[in-house]
PDB file of C-alpha atoms in Angstrom:
ATOM      1  CA  MET A  20       1.763 -95.736 -68.023  1.00 45.00           C
ATOM      2  CA  LYS A  21      -1.556 -97.285 -69.479  1.00 46.00           C
ATOM      3  CA  GLN A  22      -3.309 -94.899 -71.479  1.00 45.00           C
ATOM      4  CA  ALA A  23      -6.872 -94.708 -70.828  1.00 47.00           C
ATOM      5  CA  THR A  24      -9.451 -94.910 -73.328  1.00 49.00           C
ATOM      6  CA  LYS A  25     -13.022 -94.614 -73.058  1.00 48.00           C
ATOM      7  CA  ASP A  26     -14.256 -97.916 -72.789  1.00 46.00           C
ATOM      8  CA  ALA A  27     -12.492 -97.600 -69.527  1.00 46.00           C
ATOM      9  CA  PHE A  28     -14.618 -95.578 -68.005  1.00 46.00           C
ATOM     10  CA  LEU A  29     -17.970 -97.968 -68.430  1.00 45.00           C
ATOM     11  CA  ASP A  30     -19.538 -99.934 -65.983  1.00 45.00           C
ATOM     12  CA  GLU A  31     -19.252-103.648 -66.442  1.00 48.00           C
ATOM     13  CA  GLY A  32     -22.200-104.790 -68.686  1.00 48.00           C
ATOM     14  CA  MET A  33     -22.656-101.678 -70.148  1.00 48.00           C
ATOM     15  CA  GLN A  34     -21.543-101.608 -74.116  1.00 50.00           C
ATOM     16  CA  SER A  35     -21.292 -98.567 -76.092  1.00 47.00           C
ATOM     17  CA  ILE A  36     -21.807 -98.138 -79.553  1.00 47.00           C
ATOM     18  CA  THR A  37     -19.435 -95.534 -80.785  1.00 47.00           C
ATOM     19  CA  THR A  38     -19.934 -92.615 -83.551  1.00 48.00           C
ATOM     20  CA  PRO A  39     -17.794 -90.245 -84.405  1.00 53.00           C
ATOM     21  CA  ASN A  40     -17.550 -87.483 -81.248  1.00 54.00           C
ATOM     22  CA  ILE A  41     -20.628 -88.944 -79.823  1.00 54.00           C
ATOM     23  CA  ILE A  42     -20.855 -92.310 -77.651  1.00 54.00           C
ATOM     24  CA  TYR A  43     -24.296 -93.701 -77.000  1.00 52.00           C
ATOM     25  CA  TYR A  44     -25.046 -96.121 -74.138  1.00 54.00           C
ATOM     26  CA  ASN A  45     -27.611 -99.339 -74.987  1.00 56.00           C
ATOM     27  CA  ASP A  46     -29.652 -98.140 -72.093  1.00 57.00           C
ATOM     28  CA  SER A  47     -29.985 -94.847 -72.541  1.00 57.00           C
ATOM     29  CA  PRO A  48     -32.092 -93.466 -75.487  1.00 59.00           C
ATOM     30  CA  LYS A  49     -30.722 -92.189 -78.711  1.00 59.00           C
ATOM     31  CA  PRO A  50     -31.194 -88.440 -79.197  1.00 58.00           C
ATOM     32  CA  THR A  51     -34.194 -87.635 -81.988  1.00 58.00           C
ATOM     33  CA  THR A  52     -34.946 -84.472 -83.766  1.00 62.00           C
ATOM     34  CA  GLN A  53     -38.431 -83.677 -82.954  1.00 64.00           C
ATOM     35  CA  THR A  54     -39.589 -79.922 -82.908  1.00 70.00           C
ATOM     36  CA  GLN A  55     -41.380 -78.446 -80.134  1.00 71.00           C
ATOM     37  CA  LYS A  56     -44.706 -76.523 -80.794  1.00 75.00           C
ATOM     38  CA  GLN A  57     -44.603 -73.146 -80.302  1.00 78.00           C
ATOM     39  CA  HIS A  58     -48.170 -71.588 -78.985  1.00 79.00           C
ATOM     40  CA  PRO A  59     -48.622 -68.265 -80.514  1.00 79.00           C
ATOM     41  CA  ARG A  60     -49.522 -67.125 -77.005  1.00 83.00           C
ATOM     42  CA  ARG A  61     -46.213 -67.009 -75.706  1.00 83.00           C
ATOM     43  CA  HIS A  62     -45.618 -63.564 -76.763  1.00 86.00           C
ATOM     44  CA  ILE A  63     -48.827 -62.696 -74.739  1.00 87.00           C
ATOM     45  CA  VAL A  64     -47.263 -64.659 -71.611  1.00 82.00           C
ATOM     46  CA  LEU A  65     -44.010 -63.094 -72.069  1.00 86.00           C
ATOM     47  CA  LEU A  66     -45.383 -59.383 -72.095  1.00 90.00           C
ATOM     48  CA  SER A  67     -47.836 -59.757 -69.176  1.00 86.00           C
ATOM     49  CA  PHE A  68     -44.849 -61.079 -67.253  1.00 84.00           C
ATOM     50  CA  SER A  69     -42.651 -58.074 -68.651  1.00 90.00           C
ATOM     51  CA  ILE A  70     -45.213 -55.514 -67.718  1.00 92.00           C
ATOM     52  CA  LEU A  71     -45.716 -57.022 -64.065  1.00 88.00           C
ATOM     53  CA  SER A  72     -42.113 -56.920 -63.384  1.00 87.00           C
ATOM     54  CA  CYS A  73     -41.830 -53.773 -64.418  1.00 91.00           C
ATOM     55  CA  ILE A  74     -44.823 -52.538 -62.496  1.00 89.00           C
ATOM     56  CA  ASN A  75     -43.016 -54.385 -59.482  1.00 87.00           C
ATOM     57  CA  GLY A  76     -39.878 -52.355 -59.878  1.00 86.00           C
ATOM     58  CA  TRP A  77     -41.833 -49.094 -60.131  1.00 87.00           C
ATOM     59  CA  ILE A  78     -43.540 -49.650 -57.096  1.00 85.00           C
ATOM     60  CA  TRP A  79     -40.224 -50.812 -55.599  1.00 84.00           C
ATOM     61  CA  ILE A  80     -38.210 -47.239 -56.464  1.00 85.00           C
ATOM     62  CA  THR A  81     -40.864 -45.001 -56.117  1.00 82.00           C
ATOM     63  CA  TRP A  82     -39.773 -43.177 -52.813  1.00 81.00           C
ATOM     64  CA  SER A  83     -36.158 -42.799 -53.915  1.00 81.00           C
ATOM     65  CA  PRO A  84     -35.807 -40.021 -56.484  1.00 82.00           C
ATOM     66  CA  ILE A  85     -37.623 -37.959 -53.654  1.00 83.00           C
ATOM     67  CA  THR A  86     -36.273 -39.137 -50.398  1.00 86.00           C
ATOM     68  CA  ASP A  87     -35.123 -35.629 -49.021  1.00 86.00           C
ATOM     69  CA  LEU A  88     -38.816 -34.666 -49.714  1.00 83.00           C
ATOM     70  CA  LEU A  89     -40.423 -37.154 -47.925  1.00 82.00           C
ATOM     71  CA  THR A  90     -38.167 -37.064 -44.860  1.00 87.00           C
ATOM     72  CA  SER A  91     -38.925 -33.490 -44.225  1.00 85.00           C
ATOM     73  CA  TYR A  92     -43.122 -34.434 -45.243  1.00 81.00           C
ATOM     74  CA  TRP A  93     -43.379 -37.543 -42.900  1.00 81.00           C
ATOM     75  CA  SER A  94     -40.819 -35.395 -40.336  1.00 86.00           C
ATOM     76  CA  LEU A  95     -38.655 -38.498 -39.970  1.00 87.00           C
ATOM     77  CA  PRO A  96     -35.196 -37.890 -38.132  1.00 91.00           C
ATOM     78  CA  SER A  97     -32.898 -39.291 -41.288  1.00 89.00           C
ATOM     79  CA  SER A  98     -33.522 -40.045 -44.375  1.00 88.00           C
ATOM     80  CA  SER A  99     -32.615 -43.605 -43.907  1.00 88.00           C
ATOM     81  CA  TYR A 100     -35.856 -44.685 -43.059  1.00 87.00           C
ATOM     82  CA  VAL A 101     -37.218 -43.694 -46.416  1.00 85.00           C
ATOM     83  CA  ASP A 102     -34.143 -45.935 -47.744  1.00 86.00           C
ATOM     84  CA  GLY A 103     -35.141 -48.606 -46.000  1.00 86.00           C
ATOM     85  CA  LEU A 104     -38.364 -48.614 -47.880  1.00 81.00           C
ATOM     86  CA  SER A 105     -36.741 -49.741 -50.891  1.00 82.00           C
ATOM     87  CA  SER A 106     -33.598 -51.632 -48.956  1.00 86.00           C
ATOM     88  CA  ILE A 107     -36.596 -54.018 -47.553  1.00 87.00           C
ATOM     89  CA  TYR A 108     -37.416 -54.776 -51.070  1.00 83.00           C
ATOM     90  CA  MET A 109     -33.996 -56.598 -51.933  1.00 84.00           C
ATOM     91  CA  TYR A 110     -33.929 -58.264 -48.836  1.00 89.00           C
ATOM     92  CA  LEU A 111     -37.188 -59.827 -48.938  1.00 88.00           C
ATOM     93  CA  TYR A 112     -36.814 -60.493 -52.564  1.00 85.00           C
ATOM     94  CA  ILE A 113     -34.388 -63.423 -52.478  1.00 89.00           C
ATOM     95  CA  PRO A 114     -36.347 -65.604 -49.885  1.00 93.00           C
ATOM     96  CA  PHE A 115     -39.767 -65.028 -51.591  1.00 89.00           C
ATOM     97  CA  SER A 116     -38.328 -65.320 -54.948  1.00 88.00           C
ATOM     98  CA  PHE A 117     -37.513 -68.702 -53.949  1.00 92.00           C
ATOM     99  CA  VAL A 118     -41.362 -69.310 -52.709  1.00 90.00           C
ATOM    100  CA  ALA A 119     -42.958 -68.054 -55.784  1.00 86.00           C
ATOM    101  CA  MET A 120     -41.066 -69.935 -58.017  1.00 88.00           C
ATOM    102  CA  HIS A 121     -42.374 -73.292 -55.891  1.00 89.00           C
ATOM    103  CA  LEU A 122     -45.727 -71.653 -56.176  1.00 86.00           C
ATOM    104  CA  LEU A 123     -45.578 -71.312 -59.924  1.00 85.00           C
ATOM    105  CA  HIS A 124     -44.592 -74.716 -60.333  1.00 88.00           C
ATOM    106  CA  ILE A 125     -47.732 -75.923 -58.255  1.00 92.00           C
ATOM    107  CA  LEU A 126     -49.969 -73.391 -59.405  1.00 90.00           C
ATOM    108  CA  LYS A 127     -48.785 -73.013 -63.296  1.00 87.00           C
ATOM    109  CA  LEU A 128     -47.905 -69.583 -64.877  1.00 83.00           C
ATOM    110  CA  ARG A 129     -51.083 -68.490 -65.892  1.00 84.00           C
ATOM    111  CA  ARG A 130     -52.409 -68.281 -62.273  1.00 89.00           C
ATOM    112  CA  GLY A 131     -49.232 -67.533 -60.870  1.00 87.00           C
ATOM    113  CA  LEU A 132     -48.929 -64.258 -63.038  1.00 85.00           C
ATOM    114  CA  LEU A 133     -52.314 -63.605 -61.825  1.00 88.00           C
ATOM    115  CA  ILE A 134     -51.879 -63.931 -58.219  1.00 90.00           C
ATOM    116  CA  GLY A 135     -48.632 -61.629 -58.566  1.00 87.00           C
ATOM    117  CA  ALA A 136     -50.642 -58.930 -60.512  1.00 90.00           C
ATOM    118  CA  MET A 137     -53.474 -59.230 -57.219  1.00 93.00           C
ATOM    119  CA  LEU A 138     -50.856 -58.686 -54.734  1.00 90.00           C
ATOM    120  CA  ASN A 139     -49.207 -55.790 -56.954  1.00 89.00           C
ATOM    121  CA  ALA A 140     -52.482 -54.126 -56.802  1.00 92.00           C
ATOM    122  CA  ILE A 141     -53.452 -54.483 -53.404  1.00 94.00           C
ATOM    123  CA  GLY A 142     -49.713 -53.390 -52.277  1.00 87.00           C
ATOM    124  CA  ALA A 143     -50.458 -50.223 -54.256  1.00 86.00           C
ATOM    125  CA  THR A 144     -53.667 -49.636 -53.428  1.00 88.00           C
ATOM    126  CA  ILE A 145     -52.768 -49.674 -49.789  1.00 86.00           C
ATOM    127  CA  ARG A 146     -49.619 -47.310 -50.794  1.00 81.00           C
ATOM    128  CA  PHE A 147     -52.150 -44.923 -52.030  1.00 81.00           C
ATOM    129  CA  VAL A 148     -54.760 -44.809 -49.570  1.00 82.00           C
ATOM    130  CA  TYR A 149     -52.734 -43.798 -46.669  1.00 77.00           C
ATOM    131  CA  ILE A 150     -50.951 -41.465 -48.623  1.00 73.00           C
ATOM    132  CA  THR A 151     -53.759 -38.641 -47.829  1.00 67.00           C
ATOM    133  CA  ASP A 152     -51.963 -35.529 -49.742  1.00 64.00           C
ATOM    134  CA  TYR A 153     -49.516 -36.628 -52.629  1.00 61.00           C
ATOM    135  CA  VAL A 154     -49.266 -33.043 -53.864  1.00 57.00           C
ATOM    136  CA  GLY A 155     -47.581 -32.114 -50.833  1.00 55.00           C
ATOM    137  CA  VAL A 156     -44.865 -35.026 -51.845  1.00 56.00           C
ATOM    138  CA  TYR A 157     -44.484 -34.485 -55.206  1.00 57.00           C
ATOM    139  CA  ALA A 158     -44.860 -30.494 -55.112  1.00 52.00           C
TER     140      ALA A 158
END
């Protein structure tokens, strides 16, 4: 049985230049040792993304610790209605994350973060406006 060599896997006409443990093909560029410029604002972007993610999770999980209180306050037949508020987030997160990634690619990160922050603020405002008595819920 003939032993396969690394040259056996090359297409016809392609020549290889071998160095220890690395194979370079003539039609591919050789790796360079250039470094990327690191912007000082990268930590600000990371911090803003982290804060928005934290706020988003906070809005999502708000009702879970007080499910029984909300069931009686809203006169619901079962606590599964309140649990559904948090479950719907998990069901919609996966398909909308692909939409969000596509929009971030098109709109760029800064504009995407601003739109996400505005949508979080609008959702939290709607939630706040339609609850007439927070003292009754949390008391």
